[in-house]
PDB file of C-alpha atoms in Angstrom:
ATOM      1  CA  MET A 128      43.918  36.314 -42.855  1.00  0.00           C
ATOM      2  CA  ILE A 129      43.887  36.037 -46.945  1.00  0.00           C
ATOM      3  CA  PHE A 130      43.685  32.451 -48.363  1.00  0.00           C
ATOM      4  CA  SER A 131      46.473  31.225 -50.189  1.00  0.00           C
ATOM      5  CA  GLY A 132      45.735  28.825 -53.518  1.00  0.00           C
ATOM      6  CA  PRO A 133      46.623  27.894 -56.588  1.00  0.00           C
ATOM      7  CA  ILE A 134      44.182  28.951 -58.674  1.00  0.00           C
ATOM      8  CA  TYR A 135      42.885  32.608 -57.548  1.00  0.00           C
ATOM      9  CA  THR A 136      45.391  34.796 -56.850  1.00  0.00           C
ATOM     10  CA  PRO A 137      43.191  37.059 -53.764  1.00  0.00           C
ATOM     11  CA  LEU A 138      41.475  40.257 -55.018  1.00  0.00           C
ATOM     12  CA  TYR A 139      41.691  42.262 -51.748  1.00  0.00           C
ATOM     13  CA  ASN A 140      44.177  43.446 -49.022  1.00  0.00           C
ATOM     14  CA  LEU A 141      43.911  44.126 -45.912  1.00  0.00           C
ATOM     15  CA  SER A 142      43.345  47.760 -45.799  1.00  0.00           C
ATOM     16  CA  SER A 143      40.045  47.320 -47.951  1.00  0.00           C
ATOM     17  CA  THR A 144      37.595  44.604 -47.656  1.00  0.00           C
ATOM     18  CA  SER A 145      34.293  44.172 -46.499  1.00  0.00           C
ATOM     19  CA  GLY A 146      34.483  40.143 -47.193  1.00  0.00           C
ATOM     20  CA  LEU A 147      37.883  40.222 -45.749  1.00  0.00           C
ATOM     21  CA  GLU A 148      36.395  41.722 -42.419  1.00  0.00           C
ATOM     22  CA  LYS A 149      33.182  39.456 -42.000  1.00  0.00           C
ATOM     23  CA  MET A 150      35.435  36.985 -42.200  1.00  0.00           C
ATOM     24  CA  LYS A 151      37.246  38.214 -39.321  1.00  0.00           C
ATOM     25  CA  GLU A 152      34.178  39.449 -37.590  1.00  0.00           C
ATOM     26  CA  MET A 153      33.192  35.955 -37.553  1.00  0.00           C
ATOM     27  CA  GLY A 154      36.521  33.209 -37.896  1.00  0.00           C
ATOM     28  CA  ILE A 155      34.522  31.958 -40.888  1.00  0.00           C
ATOM     29  CA  PRO A 156      33.352  33.237 -44.300  1.00  0.00           C
ATOM     30  CA  VAL A 157      30.234  34.924 -44.848  1.00  0.00           C
ATOM     31  CA  ILE A 158      29.725  35.458 -48.562  1.00  0.00           C
ATOM     32  CA  ASP A 159      26.967  38.585 -49.184  1.00  0.00           C
ATOM     33  CA  PHE A 160      24.733  37.462 -52.338  1.00  0.00           C
ATOM     34  CA  ASP A 161      24.343  41.544 -52.606  1.00  0.00           C
ATOM     35  CA  GLU A 162      27.472  41.481 -53.111  1.00  0.00           C
ATOM     36  CA  LEU A 163      27.346  39.626 -56.384  1.00  0.00           C
ATOM     37  CA  ASN A 164      25.626  42.486 -58.460  1.00  0.00           C
ATOM     38  CA  GLY A 165      28.416  45.061 -58.902  1.00  0.00           C
ATOM     39  CA  GLU A 166      32.157  46.009 -57.922  1.00  0.00           C
ATOM     40  CA  GLU A 167      32.405  43.792 -54.867  1.00  0.00           C
ATOM     41  CA  ARG A 168      31.410  40.218 -57.757  1.00  0.00           C
ATOM     42  CA  SER A 169      34.518  39.581 -58.136  1.00  0.00           C
ATOM     43  CA  LYS A 170      36.122  39.662 -54.914  1.00  0.00           C
ATOM     44  CA  THR A 171      32.925  37.824 -53.063  1.00  0.00           C
ATOM     45  CA  MET A 172      32.913  34.631 -55.931  1.00  0.00           C
ATOM     46  CA  ASP A 173      36.958  34.707 -55.104  1.00  0.00           C
ATOM     47  CA  LEU A 174      35.979  34.367 -51.304  1.00  0.00           C
ATOM     48  CA  LEU A 175      33.485  31.882 -52.355  1.00  0.00           C
ATOM     49  CA  HIS A 176      35.541  29.258 -53.998  1.00  0.00           C
ATOM     50  CA  GLN A 177      38.216  29.867 -51.101  1.00  0.00           C
ATOM     51  CA  ALA A 178      35.444  29.251 -48.502  1.00  0.00           C
ATOM     52  CA  CYS A 179      34.474  25.738 -50.196  1.00  0.00           C
ATOM     53  CA  GLU A 180      38.014  25.181 -50.806  1.00  0.00           C
ATOM     54  CA  LYS A 181      39.540  25.198 -47.720  1.00  0.00           C
ATOM     55  CA  TRP A 182      37.169  24.932 -45.117  1.00  0.00           C
ATOM     56  CA  GLY A 183      33.609  23.360 -47.112  1.00  0.00           C
ATOM     57  CA  PHE A 184      32.024  25.805 -45.033  1.00  0.00           C
ATOM     58  CA  PHE A 185      30.744  29.241 -44.973  1.00  0.00           C
ATOM     59  CA  GLN A 186      27.325  31.727 -43.857  1.00  0.00           C
ATOM     60  CA  VAL A 187      25.121  33.392 -46.310  1.00  0.00           C
ATOM     61  CA  GLU A 188      23.696  36.808 -45.851  1.00  0.00           C
ATOM     62  CA  ASN A 189      21.509  39.140 -48.300  1.00  0.00           C
ATOM     63  CA  HIS A 190      19.895  35.482 -49.209  1.00  0.00           C
ATOM     64  CA  GLY A 191      16.396  36.422 -50.857  1.00  0.00           C
ATOM     65  CA  ILE A 192      14.860  34.526 -48.548  1.00  0.00           C
ATOM     66  CA  ASP A 193      11.827  35.866 -46.671  1.00  0.00           C
ATOM     67  CA  LYS A 194      13.123  35.899 -42.611  1.00  0.00           C
ATOM     68  CA  GLN A 195       9.462  36.343 -41.644  1.00  0.00           C
ATOM     69  CA  LEU A 196       9.176  33.067 -42.848  1.00  0.00           C
ATOM     70  CA  MET A 197      12.271  32.248 -41.604  1.00  0.00           C
ATOM     71  CA  GLU A 198      11.369  33.444 -37.891  1.00  0.00           C
ATOM     72  CA  LYS A 199       8.077  31.739 -38.121  1.00  0.00           C
ATOM     73  CA  VAL A 200       9.346  27.921 -39.542  1.00  0.00           C
ATOM     74  CA  LYS A 201      12.067  28.398 -36.149  1.00  0.00           C
ATOM     75  CA  GLN A 202       8.633  29.300 -33.658  1.00  0.00           C
ATOM     76  CA  LEU A 203       6.684  26.369 -35.800  1.00  0.00           C
ATOM     77  CA  ILE A 204       9.118  23.910 -35.508  1.00  0.00           C
ATOM     78  CA  ASN A 205      10.474  25.348 -31.242  1.00  0.00           C
ATOM     79  CA  LYS A 206       6.253  24.819 -30.819  1.00  0.00           C
ATOM     80  CA  TYR A 207       6.277  21.376 -32.408  1.00  0.00           C
ATOM     81  CA  TYR A 208       8.744  20.470 -30.067  1.00  0.00           C
ATOM     82  CA  GLU A 209       7.556  20.959 -26.687  1.00  0.00           C
ATOM     83  CA  GLU A 210       4.140  20.325 -27.173  1.00  0.00           C
ATOM     84  CA  ASN A 211       5.180  16.023 -28.802  1.00  0.00           C
ATOM     85  CA  LEU A 212       8.744  15.772 -28.782  1.00  0.00           C
ATOM     86  CA  LYS A 213      10.084  17.087 -25.716  1.00  0.00           C
ATOM     87  CA  GLU A 214       8.653  15.049 -23.133  1.00  0.00           C
ATOM     88  CA  SER A 215       9.127  11.331 -24.616  1.00  0.00           C
ATOM     89  CA  PHE A 216      12.135  12.800 -24.754  1.00  0.00           C
ATOM     90  CA  TYR A 217      13.218  13.119 -21.051  1.00  0.00           C
ATOM     91  CA  LYS A 218      11.586  10.007 -20.410  1.00  0.00           C
ATOM     92  CA  SER A 219      13.980   8.079 -23.195  1.00  0.00           C
ATOM     93  CA  GLU A 220      16.212   4.924 -21.729  1.00  0.00           C
ATOM     94  CA  MET A 221      19.366   7.662 -23.259  1.00  0.00           C
ATOM     95  CA  ALA A 222      17.756  10.364 -20.860  1.00  0.00           C
ATOM     96  CA  LYS A 223      17.723   8.663 -17.823  1.00  0.00           C
ATOM     97  CA  SER A 224      21.355   6.660 -18.853  1.00  0.00           C
ATOM     98  CA  LEU A 225      22.622   9.737 -18.129  1.00  0.00           C
ATOM     99  CA  GLU A 226      21.522  10.394 -14.742  1.00  0.00           C
ATOM    100  CA  GLN A 227      23.594   7.369 -13.540  1.00  0.00           C
ATOM    101  CA  ASP A 228      26.795   8.745 -15.667  1.00  0.00           C
ATOM    102  CA  ILE A 229      26.603   6.130 -18.397  1.00  0.00           C
ATOM    103  CA  THR A 230      28.217   7.383 -21.180  1.00  0.00           C
ATOM    104  CA  SER A 231      26.065   7.096 -24.058  1.00  0.00           C
ATOM    105  CA  GLU A 232      27.649   6.093 -27.493  1.00  0.00           C
ATOM    106  CA  LYS A 233      23.859   7.628 -29.392  1.00  0.00           C
ATOM    107  CA  ASP A 234      23.526  11.592 -29.976  1.00  0.00           C
ATOM    108  CA  TRP A 235      21.294  13.441 -27.757  1.00  0.00           C
ATOM    109  CA  GLU A 236      18.739  14.769 -30.184  1.00  0.00           C
ATOM    110  CA  SER A 237      15.181  14.659 -31.173  1.00  0.00           C
ATOM    111  CA  SER A 238      14.611  14.839 -34.842  1.00  0.00           C
ATOM    112  CA  PHE A 239      12.496  13.933 -37.622  1.00  0.00           C
ATOM    113  CA  PHE A 240      12.957  14.248 -41.232  1.00  0.00           C
ATOM    114  CA  ILE A 241      11.021  15.804 -44.176  1.00  0.00           C
ATOM    115  CA  TRP A 242      11.145  14.299 -47.726  1.00  0.00           C
ATOM    116  CA  HIS A 243      10.221  17.605 -49.885  1.00  0.00           C
ATOM    117  CA  ARG A 244      11.279  16.417 -53.354  1.00  0.00           C
ATOM    118  CA  PRO A 245      10.479  14.344 -55.724  1.00  0.00           C
ATOM    119  CA  THR A 246       7.555  13.144 -52.932  1.00  0.00           C
ATOM    120  CA  SER A 247       6.047  14.885 -49.992  1.00  0.00           C
ATOM    121  CA  ASN A 248       5.845  12.950 -46.964  1.00  0.00           C
ATOM    122  CA  ILE A 249       4.655  16.291 -45.163  1.00  0.00           C
ATOM    123  CA  GLU A 250       1.011  14.969 -44.645  1.00  0.00           C
ATOM    124  CA  ASP A 251       2.740  11.467 -43.043  1.00  0.00           C
ATOM    125  CA  ILE A 252       4.397  12.914 -39.898  1.00  0.00           C
ATOM    126  CA  PRO A 253       1.744  12.886 -37.117  1.00  0.00           C
ATOM    127  CA  ASN A 254       0.096  16.127 -35.364  1.00  0.00           C
ATOM    128  CA  LEU A 255       2.207  18.440 -37.560  1.00  0.00           C
ATOM    129  CA  SER A 256      -0.227  21.689 -37.212  1.00  0.00           C
ATOM    130  CA  ASP A 257      -1.991  23.159 -40.974  1.00  0.00           C
ATOM    131  CA  ASP A 258       0.479  25.992 -40.093  1.00  0.00           C
ATOM    132  CA  LEU A 259       3.336  24.349 -40.002  1.00  0.00           C
ATOM    133  CA  ARG A 260       3.012  22.378 -42.701  1.00  0.00           C
ATOM    134  CA  ILE A 261       1.679  25.033 -44.979  1.00  0.00           C
ATOM    135  CA  THR A 262       4.706  27.290 -43.696  1.00  0.00           C
ATOM    136  CA  MET A 263       7.774  24.350 -44.481  1.00  0.00           C
ATOM    137  CA  ASN A 264       5.740  24.308 -48.127  1.00  0.00           C
ATOM    138  CA  GLU A 265       6.474  28.067 -48.848  1.00  0.00           C
ATOM    139  CA  TYR A 266       9.752  27.924 -46.695  1.00  0.00           C
ATOM    140  CA  ILE A 267      11.471  24.766 -48.901  1.00  0.00           C
ATOM    141  CA  PRO A 268      10.944  26.319 -52.317  1.00  0.00           C
ATOM    142  CA  GLN A 269      13.020  29.975 -51.782  1.00  0.00           C
ATOM    143  CA  LEU A 270      15.689  27.454 -50.483  1.00  0.00           C
ATOM    144  CA  ILE A 271      16.064  25.420 -53.576  1.00  0.00           C
ATOM    145  CA  LYS A 272      16.415  28.329 -55.492  1.00  0.00           C
ATOM    146  CA  MET A 273      19.073  29.172 -53.155  1.00  0.00           C
ATOM    147  CA  ALA A 274      20.893  26.306 -52.992  1.00  0.00           C
ATOM    148  CA  GLU A 275      20.436  26.296 -57.684  1.00  0.00           C
ATOM    149  CA  LYS A 276      22.136  29.827 -57.333  1.00  0.00           C
ATOM    150  CA  LEU A 277      24.677  28.344 -54.435  1.00  0.00           C
ATOM    151  CA  SER A 278      25.182  25.386 -57.489  1.00  0.00           C
ATOM    152  CA  GLU A 279      25.122  27.259 -60.482  1.00  0.00           C
ATOM    153  CA  LEU A 280      28.070  30.034 -58.461  1.00  0.00           C
ATOM    154  CA  MET A 281      29.886  27.001 -57.767  1.00  0.00           C
ATOM    155  CA  CYS A 282      29.653  26.021 -61.645  1.00  0.00           C
ATOM    156  CA  GLU A 283      31.311  29.617 -62.379  1.00  0.00           C
ATOM    157  CA  ASN A 284      34.238  29.162 -60.202  1.00  0.00           C
ATOM    158  CA  LEU A 285      35.066  26.186 -61.301  1.00  0.00           C
ATOM    159  CA  GLY A 286      35.420  26.346 -64.813  1.00  0.00           C
ATOM    160  CA  LEU A 287      32.117  24.453 -65.591  1.00  0.00           C
ATOM    161  CA  ASN A 288      29.260  25.094 -67.156  1.00  0.00           C
ATOM    162  CA  LYS A 289      26.593  26.859 -64.288  1.00  0.00           C
ATOM    163  CA  GLY A 290      24.423  24.286 -64.867  1.00  0.00           C
ATOM    164  CA  TYR A 291      26.931  21.035 -64.619  1.00  0.00           C
ATOM    165  CA  ILE A 292      26.309  20.176 -60.610  1.00  0.00           C
ATOM    166  CA  LYS A 293      22.188  20.786 -61.082  1.00  0.00           C
ATOM    167  CA  ASP A 294      21.692  18.898 -64.335  1.00  0.00           C
ATOM    168  CA  ALA A 295      24.120  16.006 -62.394  1.00  0.00           C
ATOM    169  CA  PHE A 296      22.014  16.251 -59.230  1.00  0.00           C
ATOM    170  CA  CYS A 297      18.470  16.059 -61.413  1.00  0.00           C
ATOM    171  CA  ALA A 298      19.477  12.563 -63.418  1.00  0.00           C
ATOM    172  CA  GLY A 299      16.662  13.820 -65.693  1.00  0.00           C
ATOM    173  CA  LYS A 300      13.953  14.106 -62.650  1.00  0.00           C
ATOM    174  CA  GLY A 301      14.919  16.657 -60.620  1.00  0.00           C
ATOM    175  CA  PRO A 302      17.344  16.807 -57.283  1.00  0.00           C
ATOM    176  CA  SER A 303      16.244  15.230 -53.969  1.00  0.00           C
ATOM    177  CA  VAL A 304      15.400  17.571 -51.255  1.00  0.00           C
ATOM    178  CA  GLY A 305      14.718  17.151 -47.809  1.00  0.00           C
ATOM    179  CA  THR A 306      15.417  18.419 -43.859  1.00  0.00           C
ATOM    180  CA  LYS A 307      16.279  16.963 -41.040  1.00  0.00           C
ATOM    181  CA  VAL A 308      14.223  18.951 -38.246  1.00  0.00           C
ATOM    182  CA  ALA A 309      16.340  18.614 -34.496  1.00  0.00           C
ATOM    183  CA  LYS A 310      15.913  20.079 -31.655  1.00  0.00           C
ATOM    184  CA  TYR A 311      19.524  18.904 -29.191  1.00  0.00           C
ATOM    185  CA  PRO A 312      17.809  19.574 -25.477  1.00  0.00           C
ATOM    186  CA  GLN A 313      19.004  20.783 -23.025  1.00  0.00           C
ATOM    187  CA  CYS A 314      21.181  18.322 -21.221  1.00  0.00           C
ATOM    188  CA  PRO A 315      22.081  17.658 -17.664  1.00  0.00           C
ATOM    189  CA  GLN A 316      25.854  15.996 -18.251  1.00  0.00           C
ATOM    190  CA  PRO A 317      27.250  17.466 -21.575  1.00  0.00           C
ATOM    191  CA  GLU A 318      30.325  15.469 -20.804  1.00  0.00           C
ATOM    192  CA  LEU A 319      29.213  12.253 -20.952  1.00  0.00           C
ATOM    193  CA  VAL A 320      27.157  12.401 -24.577  1.00  0.00           C
ATOM    194  CA  ARG A 321      27.260  13.921 -28.277  1.00  0.00           C
ATOM    195  CA  GLY A 322      24.574  15.985 -29.606  1.00  0.00           C
ATOM    196  CA  LEU A 323      25.372  14.350 -32.672  1.00  0.00           C
ATOM    197  CA  ARG A 324      28.503  13.211 -33.281  1.00  0.00           C
ATOM    198  CA  GLU A 325      30.986  13.163 -36.090  1.00  0.00           C
ATOM    199  CA  HIS A 326      30.533  12.900 -39.145  1.00  0.00           C
ATOM    200  CA  THR A 327      30.141  14.382 -43.084  1.00  0.00           C
ATOM    201  CA  ASP A 328      27.475  15.191 -44.877  1.00  0.00           C
ATOM    202  CA  ALA A 329      26.909  12.097 -47.190  1.00  0.00           C
ATOM    203  CA  GLY A 330      24.443  14.490 -50.011  1.00  0.00           C
ATOM    204  CA  GLY A 331      25.041  17.588 -51.923  1.00  0.00           C
ATOM    205  CA  ILE A 332      24.780  21.071 -50.406  1.00  0.00           C
ATOM    206  CA  ILE A 333      23.739  21.679 -47.218  1.00  0.00           C
ATOM    207  CA  LEU A 334      21.305  24.749 -45.554  1.00  0.00           C
ATOM    208  CA  LEU A 335      20.850  25.247 -42.110  1.00  0.00           C
ATOM    209  CA  LEU A 336      18.956  27.491 -40.459  1.00  0.00           C
ATOM    210  CA  GLN A 337      19.978  26.964 -36.877  1.00  0.00           C
ATOM    211  CA  ASP A 338      19.311  28.723 -32.945  1.00  0.00           C
ATOM    212  CA  ASP A 339      20.131  32.057 -33.089  1.00  0.00           C
ATOM    213  CA  GLN A 340      20.717  31.859 -29.126  1.00  0.00           C
ATOM    214  CA  VAL A 341      22.547  28.425 -27.912  1.00  0.00           C
ATOM    215  CA  PRO A 342      25.913  27.339 -29.614  1.00  0.00           C
ATOM    216  CA  GLY A 343      27.029  23.784 -30.203  1.00  0.00           C
ATOM    217  CA  LEU A 344      27.485  22.957 -33.732  1.00  0.00           C
ATOM    218  CA  GLU A 345      31.446  22.360 -34.616  1.00  0.00           C
ATOM    219  CA  PHE A 346      33.319  21.928 -37.632  1.00  0.00           C
ATOM    220  CA  PHE A 347      36.843  20.129 -37.786  1.00  0.00           C
ATOM    221  CA  LYS A 348      39.163  22.578 -39.521  1.00  0.00           C
ATOM    222  CA  ASP A 349      42.960  22.184 -39.433  1.00  0.00           C
ATOM    223  CA  GLY A 350      43.670  19.686 -36.660  1.00  0.00           C
ATOM    224  CA  GLU A 351      41.485  21.842 -34.506  1.00  0.00           C
ATOM    225  CA  TRP A 352      37.274  22.025 -33.734  1.00  0.00           C
ATOM    226  CA  VAL A 353      36.317  25.429 -34.717  1.00  0.00           C
ATOM    227  CA  ALA A 354      33.148  26.125 -32.859  1.00  0.00           C
ATOM    228  CA  ILE A 355      30.123  28.276 -35.467  1.00  0.00           C
ATOM    229  CA  PRO A 356      28.245  30.953 -33.520  1.00  0.00           C
ATOM    230  CA  PRO A 357      24.440  31.205 -33.048  1.00  0.00           C
ATOM    231  CA  SER A 358      23.244  32.728 -37.056  1.00  0.00           C
ATOM    232  CA  LYS A 359      22.673  36.468 -36.161  1.00  0.00           C
ATOM    233  CA  ASN A 360      20.218  38.059 -38.736  1.00  0.00           C
ATOM    234  CA  ASN A 361      18.787  34.839 -40.336  1.00  0.00           C
ATOM    235  CA  ARG A 362      22.224  34.351 -42.022  1.00  0.00           C
ATOM    236  CA  ILE A 363      22.241  30.769 -43.814  1.00  0.00           C
ATOM    237  CA  PHE A 364      24.712  28.207 -42.671  1.00  0.00           C
ATOM    238  CA  VAL A 365      25.891  26.030 -46.135  1.00  0.00           C
ATOM    239  CA  ASN A 366      27.723  22.863 -46.178  1.00  0.00           C
ATOM    240  CA  ILE A 367      29.377  20.902 -48.600  1.00  0.00           C
ATOM    241  CA  GLY A 368      28.147  17.363 -48.711  1.00  0.00           C
ATOM    242  CA  ASP A 369      30.305  14.181 -49.860  1.00  0.00           C
ATOM    243  CA  GLN A 370      28.841  14.521 -53.159  1.00  0.00           C
ATOM    244  CA  VAL A 371      29.887  18.327 -54.237  1.00  0.00           C
ATOM    245  CA  GLU A 372      33.572  16.933 -52.926  1.00  0.00           C
ATOM    246  CA  VAL A 373      33.615  13.843 -55.593  1.00  0.00           C
ATOM    247  CA  LEU A 374      32.161  15.820 -58.663  1.00  0.00           C
ATOM    248  CA  SER A 375      34.947  18.563 -57.761  1.00  0.00           C
ATOM    249  CA  ASN A 376      37.329  16.207 -57.881  1.00  0.00           C
ATOM    250  CA  GLY A 377      38.721  16.853 -53.926  1.00  0.00           C
ATOM    251  CA  ARG A 378      38.689  20.414 -55.489  1.00  0.00           C
ATOM    252  CA  TYR A 379      36.072  21.598 -52.695  1.00  0.00           C
ATOM    253  CA  LYS A 380      35.657  19.776 -49.831  1.00  0.00           C
ATOM    254  CA  SER A 381      33.234  17.841 -47.322  1.00  0.00           C
ATOM    255  CA  VAL A 382      34.263  18.709 -43.624  1.00  0.00           C
ATOM    256  CA  LEU A 383      33.600  16.969 -40.220  1.00  0.00           C
ATOM    257  CA  HIS A 384      31.275  18.433 -37.987  1.00  0.00           C
ATOM    258  CA  ARG A 385      29.827  17.281 -34.373  1.00  0.00           C
ATOM    259  CA  VAL A 386      27.267  19.224 -32.352  1.00  0.00           C
ATOM    260  CA  MET A 387      28.054  19.424 -28.873  1.00  0.00           C
ATOM    261  CA  ALA A 388      24.992  18.937 -26.343  1.00  0.00           C
ATOM    262  CA  ASP A 389      24.765  22.421 -23.791  1.00  0.00           C
ATOM    263  CA  LYS A 390      23.799  22.485 -20.386  1.00  0.00           C
ATOM    264  CA  ASN A 391      22.127  25.557 -21.032  1.00  0.00           C
ATOM    265  CA  GLY A 392      20.016  25.519 -23.535  1.00  0.00           C
ATOM    266  CA  SER A 393      18.077  23.141 -26.000  1.00  0.00           C
ATOM    267  CA  ARG A 394      19.571  23.980 -29.449  1.00  0.00           C
ATOM    268  CA  LEU A 395      17.685  24.288 -32.766  1.00  0.00           C
ATOM    269  CA  SER A 396      18.912  22.848 -36.201  1.00  0.00           C
ATOM    270  CA  ILE A 397      16.856  22.682 -39.447  1.00  0.00           C
ATOM    271  CA  ALA A 398      18.663  21.519 -42.039  1.00  0.00           C
ATOM    272  CA  THR A 399      17.884  21.527 -45.810  1.00  0.00           C
ATOM    273  CA  PHE A 400      19.590  18.864 -48.175  1.00  0.00           C
ATOM    274  CA  TYR A 401      19.689  19.128 -51.910  1.00  0.00           C
ATOM    275  CA  ASN A 402      21.508  16.206 -52.931  1.00  0.00           C
ATOM    276  CA  PRO A 403      21.027  14.327 -56.232  1.00  0.00           C
ATOM    277  CA  ALA A 404      18.030  11.614 -57.322  1.00  0.00           C
ATOM    278  CA  GLY A 405      18.843   8.556 -55.489  1.00  0.00           C
ATOM    279  CA  ASP A 406      19.881   6.974 -58.826  1.00  0.00           C
ATOM    280  CA  ALA A 407      22.304   9.862 -60.259  1.00  0.00           C
ATOM    281  CA  ILE A 408      25.524   8.244 -60.972  1.00  0.00           C
ATOM    282  CA  ILE A 409      28.112  10.886 -59.075  1.00  0.00           C
ATOM    283  CA  SER A 410      31.755  11.154 -60.668  1.00  0.00           C
ATOM    284  CA  PRO A 411      34.200  13.866 -60.775  1.00  0.00           C
ATOM    285  CA  ALA A 412      33.534  16.222 -63.814  1.00  0.00           C
ATOM    286  CA  PRO A 413      36.363  15.582 -67.085  1.00  0.00           C
ATOM    287  CA  ARG A 414      36.755  18.917 -66.197  1.00  0.00           C
ATOM    288  CA  LEU A 415      38.514  18.747 -63.629  1.00  0.00           C
ATOM    289  CA  LEU A 416      40.311  15.571 -63.798  1.00  0.00           C
ATOM    290  CA  TYR A 417      43.867  15.916 -65.131  1.00  0.00           C
ATOM    291  CA  PRO A 418      45.480  13.795 -67.698  1.00  0.00           C
ATOM    292  CA  ASN A 419      45.645   9.991 -67.854  1.00  0.00           C
ATOM    293  CA  HIS A 420      47.227   7.643 -69.820  1.00  0.00           C
ATOM    294  CA  VAL A 421      49.571   9.845 -70.980  1.00  0.00           C
ATOM    295  CA  ARG A 422      52.958   8.411 -71.354  1.00  0.00           C
ATOM    296  CA  PHE A 423      55.964  10.383 -70.184  1.00  0.00           C
ATOM    297  CA  GLN A 424      57.456  10.708 -73.812  1.00  0.00           C
ATOM    298  CA  ASP A 425      54.584  11.780 -74.985  1.00  0.00           C
ATOM    299  CA  TYR A 426      54.294  14.540 -71.928  1.00  0.00           C
ATOM    300  CA  LEU A 427      57.305  15.434 -72.676  1.00  0.00           C
ATOM    301  CA  LYS A 428      56.918  16.066 -76.354  1.00  0.00           C
ATOM    302  CA  PHE A 429      54.431  18.648 -75.656  1.00  0.00           C
ATOM    303  CA  TYR A 430      56.100  20.008 -72.444  1.00  0.00           C
ATOM    304  CA  ALA A 431      58.488  21.164 -74.980  1.00  0.00           C
ATOM    305  CA  THR A 432      56.067  23.536 -77.083  1.00  0.00           C
ATOM    306  CA  THR A 433      54.448  24.793 -74.580  1.00  0.00           C
ATOM    307  CA  LYS A 434      57.119  24.812 -71.064  1.00  0.00           C
ATOM    308  CA  PHE A 435      56.044  28.973 -70.989  1.00  0.00           C
ATOM    309  CA  SER A 436      52.516  28.672 -71.630  1.00  0.00           C
ATOM    310  CA  ASP A 437      50.037  28.038 -68.633  1.00  0.00           C
ATOM    311  CA  LYS A 438      49.839  24.689 -67.041  1.00  0.00           C
ATOM    312  CA  GLY A 439      46.617  24.164 -66.948  1.00  0.00           C
ATOM    313  CA  ARG A 440      45.629  24.690 -70.221  1.00  0.00           C
ATOM    314  CA  ARG A 441      48.626  22.100 -71.368  1.00  0.00           C
ATOM    315  CA  PHE A 442      47.040  20.182 -68.949  1.00  0.00           C
ATOM    316  CA  GLU A 443      43.569  20.636 -70.795  1.00  0.00           C
ATOM    317  CA  SER A 444      45.213  19.487 -74.173  1.00  0.00           C
ATOM    318  CA  MET A 445      46.927  16.921 -72.842  1.00  0.00           C
ATOM    319  CA  LYS A 446      43.516  15.308 -72.381  1.00  0.00           C
ATOM    320  CA  GLN A 447      42.026  15.979 -75.126  1.00  0.00           C
ATOM    321  CA  ILE A 448      44.992  14.008 -76.995  1.00  0.00           C
ATOM    322  CA  ALA A 449      45.488  11.107 -74.879  1.00  0.00           C
TER     323      ALA A 449
END
């Protein structure tokens, strides 16, 4: 599969591509951060651009996050669920309704939310061990660093200053960062309920540390649901939120996704949201807007002298004239 698009000509072909082979292998794009520092950079940047534009989601490997720390996060979250949440979940009214073959409009999930920035609520969550609190506080700064690196790469591909997304999200005080911790428990009748119903994410850049054994996550692409396999080798799964779609003037896509309940196992999901600050004003980057309020006769006059030049430059010039 070679992506097509109006902005970039693909820099790879069927005979030589590590990036393309990974797409074929996984069914979704895989961005290797190690390939940003050498001969593969232009190819990798193009793959990232097409992933954001055509898919709205991708995986990242060699991201620089401590893999032992990632394993510890998963281990401690699973332990917390087993000790504090599992029993009460299966005693809930929703769980009991499935025993009576009643279809549920609720989500088959056990979850809680940890805020990290601008303020943290991690000390307020009941029964979290000190070990889990310390581990999460070590993990999150590494994720934020990764999110900001991705934002800079996206800006580069969009022709924006590399700090544009970060600055737009910060509103002078820094981004909003939080983590939804969820378990999608083993479900006796998955045909009656969703793990999580279809939705797009409201925020910016979402970085998911997910289960390496149990599937269930699905994204909607080209009229079909694409099953996302469990993450191997602690790859981080990334998807685009609504605010990046707005900021990019629709170039990058926030895509519908859902979680299917599973009869054979419980799925772990640790999704960290790199979002705008609550009072950040998000709008399309002016550079990405088409010219507007331009009289057609003025455009024709300018077109007559630039007909055989680049259309993008012509649009930029017309924005300045307007």
